mmCIF file of C-alpha atoms in Angstrom:
data_model
loop_
_atom_site.group_PDB
_atom_site.id
_atom_site.type_symbol
_atom_site.label_atom_id
_atom_site.label_comp_id
_atom_site.label_asym_id
_atom_site.label_seq_id
_atom_site.Cartn_x
_atom_site.Cartn_y
_atom_site.Cartn_z
ATOM 1 C CA MET A 1436 -114.888 23.917 151.672
ATOM 2 C CA HIS A 1437 -116.908 21.617 153.944
ATOM 3 C CA ARG A 1438 -114.782 19.786 156.545
ATOM 4 C CA ALA A 1439 -115.794 16.363 155.265
ATOM 5 C CA ASP A 1440 -114.580 17.259 151.763
ATOM 6 C CA ARG A 1441 -111.056 17.730 153.060
ATOM 7 C CA GLN A 1442 -110.795 14.245 154.610
ATOM 8 C CA PRO A 1443 -109.703 10.939 153.064
ATOM 9 C CA SER A 1444 -112.854 9.073 152.046
ATOM 10 C CA ARG A 1445 -114.365 6.382 154.240
ATOM 11 C CA ARG A 1446 -113.921 3.916 151.349
ATOM 12 C CA ALA A 1447 -110.204 4.701 151.178
ATOM 13 C CA PHE A 1448 -110.007 4.178 154.919
ATOM 14 C CA LEU A 1449 -111.742 0.824 154.769
ATOM 15 C CA ASP A 1450 -109.745 -0.409 151.788
ATOM 16 C CA ALA A 1451 -106.450 0.428 153.441
ATOM 17 C CA THR A 1452 -107.509 -0.871 156.828
ATOM 18 C CA GLY A 1453 -108.059 -4.441 155.666
ATOM 19 C CA ALA A 1454 -104.369 -4.909 154.895
ATOM 20 C CA THR A 1455 -103.282 -3.070 158.020
ATOM 21 C CA VAL A 1456 -105.408 -5.225 160.329
ATOM 22 C CA ALA A 1457 -103.543 -8.294 159.139
ATOM 23 C CA ALA A 1458 -100.209 -6.564 159.674
ATOM 24 C CA GLY A 1459 -101.249 -5.414 163.144
ATOM 25 C CA LEU A 1460 -102.384 -8.885 164.238
ATOM 26 C CA LEU A 1461 -99.226 -10.505 162.908
ATOM 27 C CA GLY A 1462 -96.966 -7.824 164.375
ATOM 28 C CA GLY A 1463 -98.049 -8.417 167.976
ATOM 29 C CA CYS A 1464 -95.939 -7.069 170.844
ATOM 30 C CA SER A 1465 -93.164 -9.624 171.174
ATOM 31 C CA SER A 1466 -90.661 -8.611 173.818
ATOM 32 C CA GLY A 1467 -87.902 -9.940 171.633
ATOM 33 C CA SER A 1468 -88.773 -7.841 168.595
ATOM 34 C CA SER A 1469 -86.198 -5.425 167.243
ATOM 35 C CA GLN A 1470 -86.666 -1.834 168.358
ATOM 36 C CA PRO A 1471 -85.015 1.369 167.153
ATOM 37 C CA ASP A 1472 -82.355 2.906 169.367
ATOM 38 C CA ARG A 1473 -84.386 5.575 171.170
ATOM 39 C CA SER A 1474 -81.272 7.099 172.675
ATOM 40 C CA ASP A 1475 -80.170 8.213 169.185
ATOM 41 C CA PRO A 1476 -82.065 11.338 168.013
ATOM 42 C CA THR A 1477 -81.352 10.485 164.379
ATOM 43 C CA THR A 1478 -83.706 7.477 164.590
ATOM 44 C CA ALA A 1479 -86.883 9.528 165.149
ATOM 45 C CA ALA A 1480 -87.662 10.024 161.456
ATOM 46 C CA ALA A 1481 -86.955 6.358 160.710
ATOM 47 C CA SER A 1482 -89.034 4.897 163.551
ATOM 48 C CA THR A 1483 -90.942 1.748 162.703
ATOM 49 C CA PRO A 1484 -94.615 2.408 161.788
ATOM 50 C CA VAL A 1485 -97.172 1.117 164.290
ATOM 51 C CA PRO A 1486 -100.445 -0.290 162.846
ATOM 52 C CA ALA A 1487 -103.436 1.707 164.045
ATOM 53 C CA THR A 1488 -105.835 -1.216 163.766
ATOM 54 C CA GLY A 1489 -106.150 -4.589 165.428
ATOM 55 C CA ARG A 1490 -107.577 -6.196 168.559
ATOM 56 C CA HIS A 1491 -106.245 -3.394 170.779
ATOM 57 C CA GLN A 1492 -105.634 0.256 170.053
ATOM 58 C CA ALA A 1493 -102.016 1.209 169.503
ATOM 59 C CA GLY A 1494 -100.258 3.303 172.134
ATOM 60 C CA VAL A 1495 -100.669 0.964 175.116
ATOM 61 C CA THR A 1496 -98.430 -2.056 174.481
ATOM 62 C CA LEU A 1497 -97.501 -1.099 170.916
ATOM 63 C CA PRO A 1498 -94.855 -0.022 170.242
ATOM 64 C CA HIS A 1499 -93.202 -2.273 172.784
ATOM 65 C CA SER A 1500 -90.910 0.513 174.001
ATOM 66 C CA ALA A 1501 -93.021 3.655 174.452
ATOM 67 C CA GLN A 1502 -92.210 6.671 172.279
ATOM 68 C CA ARG A 1503 -90.354 9.606 173.768
ATOM 69 C CA ASN A 1504 -93.033 12.283 173.332
ATOM 70 C CA LEU A 1505 -96.680 12.389 174.386
ATOM 71 C CA LEU A 1506 -99.562 14.817 174.271
ATOM 72 C CA ALA A 1507 -102.707 14.034 176.249
ATOM 73 C CA VAL A 1508 -105.741 16.090 175.241
ATOM 74 C CA VAL A 1509 -108.903 15.869 177.360
ATOM 75 C CA VAL A 1510 -112.135 17.220 175.885
ATOM 76 C CA ASP A 1511 -115.864 17.284 176.611
ATOM 77 C CA LEU A 1512 -118.580 16.497 174.095
ATOM 78 C CA ASP A 1513 -121.532 18.789 173.599
ATOM 79 C CA THR A 1514 -124.500 17.111 175.240
ATOM 80 C CA ALA A 1515 -126.300 16.903 171.882
ATOM 81 C CA VAL A 1516 -123.410 15.061 170.182
ATOM 82 C CA ALA A 1517 -123.755 11.323 169.597
ATOM 83 C CA PRO A 1518 -120.442 9.665 170.499
ATOM 84 C CA GLY A 1519 -120.652 6.881 167.913
ATOM 85 C CA PRO A 1520 -120.329 8.896 164.681
ATOM 86 C CA LEU A 1521 -117.669 11.177 166.181
ATOM 87 C CA LEU A 1522 -115.550 8.221 167.300
ATOM 88 C CA ALA A 1523 -115.892 6.541 163.915
ATOM 89 C CA GLU A 1524 -114.656 9.726 162.224
ATOM 90 C CA LEU A 1525 -111.748 9.983 164.628
ATOM 91 C CA GLY A 1526 -110.838 6.386 163.814
ATOM 92 C CA GLU A 1527 -110.740 7.237 160.115
ATOM 93 C CA ALA A 1528 -108.571 10.263 160.817
ATOM 94 C CA ILE A 1529 -106.218 8.217 163.009
ATOM 95 C CA HIS A 1530 -105.758 5.662 160.272
ATOM 96 C CA ALA A 1531 -105.048 8.374 157.683
ATOM 97 C CA LEU A 1532 -102.550 10.110 159.959
ATOM 98 C CA THR A 1533 -100.637 6.983 160.920
ATOM 99 C CA ALA A 1534 -100.642 5.780 157.302
ATOM 100 C CA GLY A 1535 -99.231 9.110 156.146
ATOM 101 C CA SER A 1536 -102.124 9.828 153.771
ATOM 102 C CA ASP A 1537 -103.521 12.885 155.584
ATOM 103 C CA PRO A 1538 -102.256 16.131 153.987
ATOM 104 C CA ARG A 1539 -102.475 17.840 157.382
ATOM 105 C CA LEU A 1540 -99.252 16.042 158.335
ATOM 106 C CA LEU A 1541 -97.617 18.860 156.370
ATOM 107 C CA GLY A 1542 -95.088 16.556 154.742
ATOM 108 C CA LEU A 1543 -93.903 14.944 157.981
ATOM 109 C CA SER A 1544 -93.357 11.186 158.004
ATOM 110 C CA PRO A 1545 -95.781 9.536 160.462
ATOM 111 C CA GLY A 1546 -92.975 7.308 161.774
ATOM 112 C CA ASP A 1547 -94.143 5.534 164.938
ATOM 113 C CA LEU A 1548 -97.073 7.895 165.556
ATOM 114 C CA THR A 1549 -99.859 6.365 167.643
ATOM 115 C CA VAL A 1550 -103.204 7.805 168.738
ATOM 116 C CA THR A 1551 -105.170 6.189 171.556
ATOM 117 C CA VAL A 1552 -108.753 7.205 172.333
ATOM 118 C CA GLY A 1553 -110.633 6.742 175.596
ATOM 119 C CA VAL A 1554 -114.110 7.738 176.758
ATOM 120 C CA GLY A 1555 -114.896 9.115 180.194
ATOM 121 C CA PRO A 1556 -117.325 7.786 182.812
ATOM 122 C CA ARG A 1557 -120.210 10.077 181.798
ATOM 123 C CA LEU A 1558 -120.270 8.639 178.289
ATOM 124 C CA VAL A 1559 -119.844 5.061 179.498
ATOM 125 C CA ARG A 1560 -122.796 5.458 181.874
ATOM 126 C CA THR A 1561 -125.042 6.427 178.957
ATOM 127 C CA VAL A 1562 -124.576 2.839 177.771
ATOM 128 C CA GLY A 1563 -124.519 1.037 181.110
ATOM 129 C CA ALA A 1564 -123.842 2.090 184.696
ATOM 130 C CA ALA A 1565 -122.262 -1.279 185.518
ATOM 131 C CA LEU A 1566 -119.799 -1.275 182.625
ATOM 132 C CA PRO A 1567 -116.046 -1.036 183.253
ATOM 133 C CA GLY A 1568 -115.147 2.626 182.965
ATOM 134 C CA ALA A 1569 -118.462 3.931 184.301
ATOM 135 C CA ALA A 1570 -117.051 4.872 187.720
ATOM 136 C CA ASP A 1571 -115.437 8.230 188.438
ATOM 137 C CA LEU A 1572 -112.153 8.443 190.278
ATOM 138 C CA PRO A 1573 -112.550 9.229 193.982
ATOM 139 C CA ARG A 1574 -110.696 12.170 195.482
ATOM 140 C CA PHE A 1575 -107.421 11.616 197.268
ATOM 141 C CA SER A 1576 -105.118 13.611 199.514
ATOM 142 C CA ARG A 1577 -102.542 16.074 198.197
ATOM 143 C CA GLU A 1578 -104.772 17.256 195.351
ATOM 144 C CA ARG A 1579 -105.049 20.830 194.120
ATOM 145 C CA ILE A 1580 -107.223 20.380 191.070
ATOM 146 C CA ALA A 1581 -109.207 23.100 189.310
ATOM 147 C CA PRO A 1582 -112.703 21.994 188.197
ATOM 148 C CA GLN A 1583 -111.765 21.959 184.495
ATOM 149 C CA ASP A 1584 -108.778 19.695 185.241
ATOM 150 C CA ARG A 1585 -110.824 16.889 186.787
ATOM 151 C CA GLY A 1586 -112.540 14.278 184.609
ATOM 152 C CA GLY A 1587 -113.554 14.664 180.977
ATOM 153 C CA ASP A 1588 -115.516 12.928 178.232
ATOM 154 C CA LEU A 1589 -112.779 12.026 175.794
ATOM 155 C CA LEU A 1590 -109.045 11.351 175.961
ATOM 156 C CA ILE A 1591 -106.885 11.664 172.867
ATOM 157 C CA GLN A 1592 -103.388 10.361 173.628
ATOM 158 C CA ILE A 1593 -100.829 11.092 170.910
ATOM 159 C CA CYS A 1594 -97.340 9.571 171.055
ATOM 160 C CA ALA A 1595 -94.350 9.734 168.718
ATOM 161 C CA ASP A 1596 -90.586 9.722 168.800
ATOM 162 C CA ASP A 1597 -90.637 12.805 166.565
ATOM 163 C CA ALA A 1598 -91.806 15.680 168.771
ATOM 164 C CA LEU A 1599 -92.994 17.649 165.727
ATOM 165 C CA LEU A 1600 -95.651 15.051 164.943
ATOM 166 C CA VAL A 1601 -97.471 15.394 168.238
ATOM 167 C CA PRO A 1602 -99.017 18.899 167.925
ATOM 168 C CA VAL A 1603 -99.559 18.440 164.174
ATOM 169 C CA ALA A 1604 -101.585 15.254 164.734
ATOM 170 C CA ALA A 1605 -103.506 16.884 167.584
ATOM 171 C CA ALA A 1606 -104.493 19.823 165.374
ATOM 172 C CA ALA A 1607 -105.710 17.460 162.662
ATOM 173 C CA LEU A 1608 -107.824 15.397 165.062
ATOM 174 C CA LEU A 1609 -109.368 18.403 166.778
ATOM 175 C CA ASP A 1610 -110.139 19.890 163.361
ATOM 176 C CA ARG A 1611 -111.966 16.675 162.478
ATOM 177 C CA ALA A 1612 -113.956 16.846 165.710
ATOM 178 C CA GLY A 1613 -114.767 20.517 165.135
ATOM 179 C CA ASP A 1614 -117.185 22.292 167.431
ATOM 180 C CA ARG A 1615 -118.566 19.004 168.719
ATOM 181 C CA VAL A 1616 -115.892 19.021 171.438
ATOM 182 C CA ARG A 1617 -114.580 21.557 173.974
ATOM 183 C CA GLU A 1618 -111.059 21.200 175.283
ATOM 184 C CA ARG A 1619 -110.624 20.851 179.049
ATOM 185 C CA TRP A 1620 -106.861 20.475 179.423
ATOM 186 C CA ARG A 1621 -103.827 19.168 177.643
ATOM 187 C CA GLN A 1622 -100.386 18.096 178.737
ATOM 188 C CA TYR A 1623 -97.157 17.476 176.859
ATOM 189 C CA GLY A 1624 -94.673 15.026 178.340
ATOM 190 C CA ARG A 1625 -91.444 13.292 177.459
ATOM 191 C CA ARG A 1626 -89.759 10.128 178.666
ATOM 192 C CA GLY A 1627 -86.242 10.049 180.042
ATOM 193 C CA THR A 1628 -83.428 7.812 178.897
ATOM 194 C CA GLU A 1629 -84.511 4.174 178.663
ATOM 195 C CA VAL A 1630 -82.712 1.684 180.914
ATOM 196 C CA SER A 1631 -82.764 -2.065 180.312
ATOM 197 C CA ILE A 1632 -84.434 -3.892 183.193
ATOM 198 C CA ALA A 1633 -84.889 -7.341 181.613
ATOM 199 C CA LYS A 1634 -84.567 -8.998 178.235
ATOM 200 C CA GLY A 1635 -86.628 -6.904 175.834
ATOM 201 C CA VAL A 1636 -87.981 -4.669 178.630
ATOM 202 C CA THR A 1637 -86.865 -1.112 179.312
ATOM 203 C CA ALA A 1638 -88.001 1.707 181.598
ATOM 204 C CA PRO A 1639 -87.044 5.396 181.735
ATOM 205 C CA ARG A 1640 -85.576 7.536 184.473
ATOM 206 C CA ASN A 1641 -87.885 10.138 185.980
ATOM 207 C CA LEU A 1642 -87.228 13.716 187.082
ATOM 208 C CA LEU A 1643 -86.178 12.454 190.509
ATOM 209 C CA GLY A 1644 -83.390 10.378 188.947
ATOM 210 C CA PHE A 1645 -84.930 6.939 189.569
ATOM 211 C CA ILE A 1646 -85.902 4.261 187.049
ATOM 212 C CA ASP A 1647 -89.675 4.411 186.655
ATOM 213 C CA GLY A 1648 -92.200 1.679 185.797
ATOM 214 C CA ILE A 1649 -90.123 -1.408 186.597
ATOM 215 C CA VAL A 1650 -93.016 -3.515 187.904
ATOM 216 C CA GLY A 1651 -95.797 -4.167 185.413
ATOM 217 C CA PRO A 1652 -97.595 -6.692 183.209
ATOM 218 C CA HIS A 1653 -94.740 -7.271 180.767
ATOM 219 C CA THR A 1654 -95.617 -10.773 179.534
ATOM 220 C CA THR A 1655 -98.574 -11.674 177.333
ATOM 221 C CA ALA A 1656 -100.075 -13.784 180.133
ATOM 222 C CA GLU A 1657 -99.779 -10.916 182.631
ATOM 223 C CA GLN A 1658 -101.370 -8.516 180.168
ATOM 224 C CA GLU A 1659 -104.312 -10.819 179.518
ATOM 225 C CA ARG A 1660 -104.790 -11.215 183.276
ATOM 226 C CA ASP A 1661 -104.298 -7.640 184.495
ATOM 227 C CA LEU A 1662 -104.336 -5.232 181.541
ATOM 228 C CA TRP A 1663 -106.934 -6.064 178.894
ATOM 229 C CA LEU A 1664 -110.669 -6.230 179.528
ATOM 230 C CA ALA A 1665 -112.093 -9.666 178.724
ATOM 231 C CA GLY A 1666 -115.709 -8.484 178.705
ATOM 232 C CA PRO A 1667 -118.485 -7.574 178.379
ATOM 233 C CA ALA A 1668 -118.291 -7.829 174.592
ATOM 234 C CA ALA A 1669 -118.740 -4.062 174.116
ATOM 235 C CA VAL A 1670 -115.442 -3.346 175.903
ATOM 236 C CA ALA A 1671 -113.470 -6.562 175.310
ATOM 237 C CA GLY A 1672 -109.976 -5.728 174.139
ATOM 238 C CA GLY A 1673 -110.018 -2.346 175.826
ATOM 239 C CA THR A 1674 -108.486 -1.265 179.111
ATOM 240 C CA LEU A 1675 -108.921 1.395 181.789
ATOM 241 C CA ALA A 1676 -106.586 4.388 181.967
ATOM 242 C CA VAL A 1677 -105.888 6.734 184.860
ATOM 243 C CA LEU A 1678 -104.163 10.075 184.281
ATOM 244 C CA ARG A 1679 -102.661 12.097 187.121
ATOM 245 C CA ARG A 1680 -100.630 15.257 186.555
ATOM 246 C CA MET A 1681 -98.391 15.941 189.535
ATOM 247 C CA GLU A 1682 -96.096 18.740 190.567
ATOM 248 C CA LEU A 1683 -92.812 17.559 192.092
ATOM 249 C CA ASP A 1684 -90.898 19.376 194.813
ATOM 250 C CA LEU A 1685 -87.546 18.869 193.113
ATOM 251 C CA THR A 1686 -85.686 21.306 195.342
ATOM 252 C CA ARG A 1687 -86.674 19.596 198.580
ATOM 253 C CA PHE A 1688 -86.039 16.101 197.190
ATOM 254 C CA ALA A 1689 -82.623 17.098 195.843
ATOM 255 C CA ALA A 1690 -81.681 18.376 199.311
ATOM 256 C CA LEU A 1691 -81.874 14.799 200.661
ATOM 257 C CA SER A 1692 -78.783 12.640 200.698
ATOM 258 C CA VAL A 1693 -78.640 9.819 198.149
ATOM 259 C CA ALA A 1694 -79.291 7.317 200.940
ATOM 260 C CA GLU A 1695 -82.370 9.282 202.032
ATOM 261 C CA GLN A 1696 -83.646 9.469 198.466
ATOM 262 C CA GLU A 1697 -83.174 5.714 198.088
ATOM 263 C CA ALA A 1698 -85.081 5.137 201.335
ATOM 264 C CA VAL A 1699 -88.015 7.109 199.877
ATOM 265 C CA PHE A 1700 -88.194 4.820 196.842
ATOM 266 C CA GLY A 1701 -86.844 1.574 198.313
ATOM 267 C CA ARG A 1702 -84.415 1.164 195.399
ATOM 268 C CA HIS A 1703 -80.868 2.178 194.612
ATOM 269 C CA ARG A 1704 -80.923 5.305 192.484
ATOM 270 C CA ALA A 1705 -78.163 4.373 190.047
ATOM 271 C CA SER A 1706 -79.141 0.764 189.328
ATOM 272 C CA GLY A 1707 -82.810 0.473 190.299
ATOM 273 C CA VAL A 1708 -82.007 -2.639 192.352
ATOM 274 C CA PRO A 1709 -84.249 -2.993 195.455
ATOM 275 C CA LEU A 1710 -82.611 -2.108 198.761
ATOM 276 C CA SER A 1711 -83.199 -5.742 199.733
ATOM 277 C CA GLY A 1712 -80.842 -6.875 196.947
ATOM 278 C CA GLY A 1713 -81.232 -8.913 193.790
ATOM 279 C CA THR A 1714 -81.481 -7.387 190.323
ATOM 280 C CA VAL A 1715 -83.378 -4.422 188.944
ATOM 281 C CA ALA A 1716 -86.061 -6.793 187.649
ATOM 282 C CA SER A 1717 -86.403 -8.848 190.832
ATOM 283 C CA GLY A 1718 -89.139 -7.989 193.274
ATOM 284 C CA PRO A 1719 -88.152 -6.462 196.622
ATOM 285 C CA ARG A 1720 -87.845 -8.911 199.505
ATOM 286 C CA LEU A 1721 -90.181 -7.043 201.806
ATOM 287 C CA GLY A 1722 -89.491 -9.269 204.800
ATOM 288 C CA ALA A 1723 -85.706 -8.913 204.626
ATOM 289 C CA LYS A 1724 -84.160 -7.232 207.683
ATOM 290 C CA THR A 1725 -80.810 -6.039 208.925
ATOM 291 C CA PRO A 1726 -79.131 -7.925 211.802
ATOM 292 C CA ASP A 1727 -80.573 -5.361 214.228
ATOM 293 C CA GLY A 1728 -84.124 -5.978 212.965
ATOM 294 C CA ARG A 1729 -84.719 -3.025 210.618
ATOM 295 C CA TYR A 1730 -86.412 -3.623 207.269
ATOM 296 C CA LEU A 1731 -83.983 -3.305 204.360
ATOM 297 C CA VAL A 1732 -86.875 -1.756 202.436
ATOM 298 C CA PRO A 1733 -88.275 0.862 204.861
ATOM 299 C CA ALA A 1734 -91.866 0.539 206.027
ATOM 300 C CA ASP A 1735 -92.893 3.740 204.214
ATOM 301 C CA ALA A 1736 -90.805 3.193 201.054
ATOM 302 C CA HIS A 1737 -92.717 3.667 197.824
ATOM 303 C CA VAL A 1738 -91.969 0.155 196.505
ATOM 304 C CA ARG A 1739 -93.460 -1.337 199.673
ATOM 305 C CA ARG A 1740 -96.550 0.869 199.934
ATOM 306 C CA ALA A 1741 -97.382 0.468 196.211
ATOM 307 C CA ASN A 1742 -96.431 -3.206 195.908
ATOM 308 C CA PRO A 1743 -99.356 -5.096 194.330
ATOM 309 C CA THR A 1744 -98.897 -8.128 196.570
ATOM 310 C CA MET A 1745 -99.158 -5.905 199.656
ATOM 311 C CA VAL A 1746 -102.185 -4.061 198.266
ATOM 312 C CA GLY A 1747 -103.883 -7.252 197.072
ATOM 313 C CA VAL A 1748 -104.440 -6.139 193.472
ATOM 314 C CA GLY A 1749 -103.171 -6.972 189.999
ATOM 315 C CA LEU A 1750 -100.395 -5.303 188.052
ATOM 316 C CA MET A 1751 -100.807 -1.958 186.341
ATOM 317 C CA LEU A 1752 -98.913 -0.856 183.246
ATOM 318 C CA ARG A 1753 -97.424 2.462 184.374
ATOM 319 C CA ARG A 1754 -96.144 5.199 182.101
ATOM 320 C CA SER A 1755 -94.598 8.364 183.499
ATOM 321 C CA TYR A 1756 -93.726 11.403 181.412
ATOM 322 C CA SER A 1757 -91.645 14.276 182.708
ATOM 323 C CA ILE A 1758 -93.191 17.722 182.300
ATOM 324 C CA ASP A 1759 -91.955 21.272 182.860
ATOM 325 C CA GLU A 1760 -95.186 23.157 182.191
ATOM 326 C CA PRO A 1761 -96.962 24.553 184.091
ATOM 327 C CA VAL A 1762 -94.262 23.567 186.622
ATOM 328 C CA PRO A 1763 -91.780 20.658 186.799
ATOM 329 C CA GLY A 1764 -93.508 17.391 187.485
ATOM 330 C CA VAL A 1765 -94.792 14.188 185.978
ATOM 331 C CA LEU A 1766 -97.794 13.043 183.970
ATOM 332 C CA PHE A 1767 -98.573 9.610 185.381
ATOM 333 C CA ILE A 1768 -100.650 7.229 183.249
ATOM 334 C CA SER A 1769 -101.610 3.736 184.310
ATOM 335 C CA PHE A 1770 -103.485 1.071 182.370
ATOM 336 C CA GLN A 1771 -105.327 -1.771 184.136
ATOM 337 C CA ASN A 1772 -108.495 -3.823 183.655
ATOM 338 C CA ASP A 1773 -109.859 -3.045 187.121
ATOM 339 C CA LEU A 1774 -110.032 0.534 188.422
ATOM 340 C CA ARG A 1775 -109.575 -0.827 191.951
ATOM 341 C CA THR A 1776 -106.000 -1.741 191.008
ATOM 342 C CA PHE A 1777 -105.259 1.981 190.972
ATOM 343 C CA THR A 1778 -107.649 3.248 193.645
ATOM 344 C CA ALA A 1779 -106.682 0.641 196.255
ATOM 345 C CA THR A 1780 -103.003 1.273 195.590
ATOM 346 C CA LEU A 1781 -103.285 5.034 195.985
ATOM 347 C CA THR A 1782 -105.503 4.655 199.057
ATOM 348 C CA ARG A 1783 -102.782 2.560 200.700
ATOM 349 C CA MET A 1784 -100.111 5.042 199.626
ATOM 350 C CA ASP A 1785 -102.184 7.872 201.097
ATOM 351 C CA THR A 1786 -101.804 6.454 204.590
ATOM 352 C CA SER A 1787 -97.998 6.347 204.584
ATOM 353 C CA ASP A 1788 -95.829 6.613 201.472
ATOM 354 C CA ALA A 1789 -92.585 8.553 201.739
ATOM 355 C CA LEU A 1790 -92.856 9.709 198.114
ATOM 356 C CA LEU A 1791 -96.256 11.424 198.322
ATOM 357 C CA PRO A 1792 -95.126 14.456 200.385
ATOM 358 C CA PHE A 1793 -93.009 15.497 197.402
ATOM 359 C CA THR A 1794 -96.045 15.492 195.056
ATOM 360 C CA THR A 1795 -99.180 17.576 194.484
ATOM 361 C CA THR A 1796 -101.761 16.363 191.979
ATOM 362 C CA THR A 1797 -103.126 19.115 189.711
ATOM 363 C CA ALA A 1798 -105.175 17.105 187.163
ATOM 364 C CA SER A 1799 -106.941 13.756 187.364
ATOM 365 C CA ALA A 1800 -109.137 11.641 185.099
ATOM 366 C CA THR A 1801 -110.030 8.092 184.171
ATOM 367 C CA PHE A 1802 -111.089 6.731 180.781
ATOM 368 C CA LEU A 1803 -112.201 3.511 179.174
ATOM 369 C CA ILE A 1804 -109.659 2.945 176.407
ATOM 370 C CA LEU A 1805 -111.820 1.616 173.621
ATOM 371 C CA PRO A 1806 -111.147 -1.756 171.993
ATOM 372 C CA GLY A 1807 -109.225 -1.782 168.742
ATOM 373 C CA PHE A 1808 -110.897 -1.029 165.439
ATOM 374 C CA GLY A 1809 -110.657 -2.144 161.836
ATOM 375 C CA GLN A 1810 -112.407 -2.570 158.511
ATOM 376 C CA GLN A 1811 -115.611 -4.078 159.843
ATOM 377 C CA HIS A 1812 -115.574 -2.390 163.251
ATOM 378 C CA PRO A 1813 -115.198 1.416 163.393
ATOM 379 C CA LEU A 1814 -113.672 2.922 166.527
ATOM 380 C CA GLY A 1815 -116.228 2.844 169.360
ATOM 381 C CA SER A 1816 -118.829 0.867 167.400
ATOM 382 C CA ALA A 1817 -118.969 -2.022 169.865
ATOM 383 C CA LEU A 1818 -119.982 0.384 172.642
ATOM 384 C CA PHE A 1819 -121.913 3.093 170.806
ATOM 385 C CA GLY A 1820 -122.952 1.321 167.609
#
């Protein structure tokens, strides 16, 4: 049977999408909205569905508390493949999967499944070299990256509380793409236990035992300023993603005393509170000193070196997922509307950040996360239509 004959029809997709767009726009990402208890494994099957359509793609700020499991798949397009039709088909498949109407879900409930699609710099440059997302990531120190693990044409990010959904959805999407794409690399990751850092805002612990992703654009105003692209029209509503897979030297870090570990991060390990005091959600007081003149937050502490006010950039929405294959480490993903937010931060960290010596980057890529899609606007149509 021809591949297209096995898919839900485009008409069915469009008919269903109209209602879902309205639900997605009304649902929003209110920090006060009720969320399932992600610490309870029995809630995975009952997770609240996340609309696939709307102004923004799901999987960035929706759901408000990120799902526990992620699979990032990076692929290249054959040079003869037109991105527009492929992206439109992927959008149809995403809608069918998240709506539960695709038989390739094998009877699984879609739950809070989200799929987020981004396009790499090579594809963006075919439309315009000055567009956001057209620039490649520069190279940084402490990288050991094989050629196939750097860059890529297409990112497919799949997230769900139910770990079974992730590979099933990936297989369905890659089947839809067929031989038009070639896989570069993929990475599974999972988030640690969520810790409350402010009303309606949580962050997980990482493999090093510290709360991860405390600082970020959590309010709607901050997200409009630092996360979402306002223009040009072809990318408005999208954002820029950076992916970095890093090995962690857990053995050497664990050999440090708790006080030494806290000096590396600039926060207390148990609570996440800055070494300068306050609450977990309060910013570190970088000028605060001890009576003998030493900074409470050390000069090379991670929270100082990566602090956006010290770097002179906006906020980035950071997501870290713990990994154990190929070796223990972290898949770091950041979303921002200016690539310099990431590159300037890492450049400053490169000069003196106490955390970096415990890391080695083994994969790296950046993608333009496409604007949201819906009934009248297939995925990618604003850019490749």
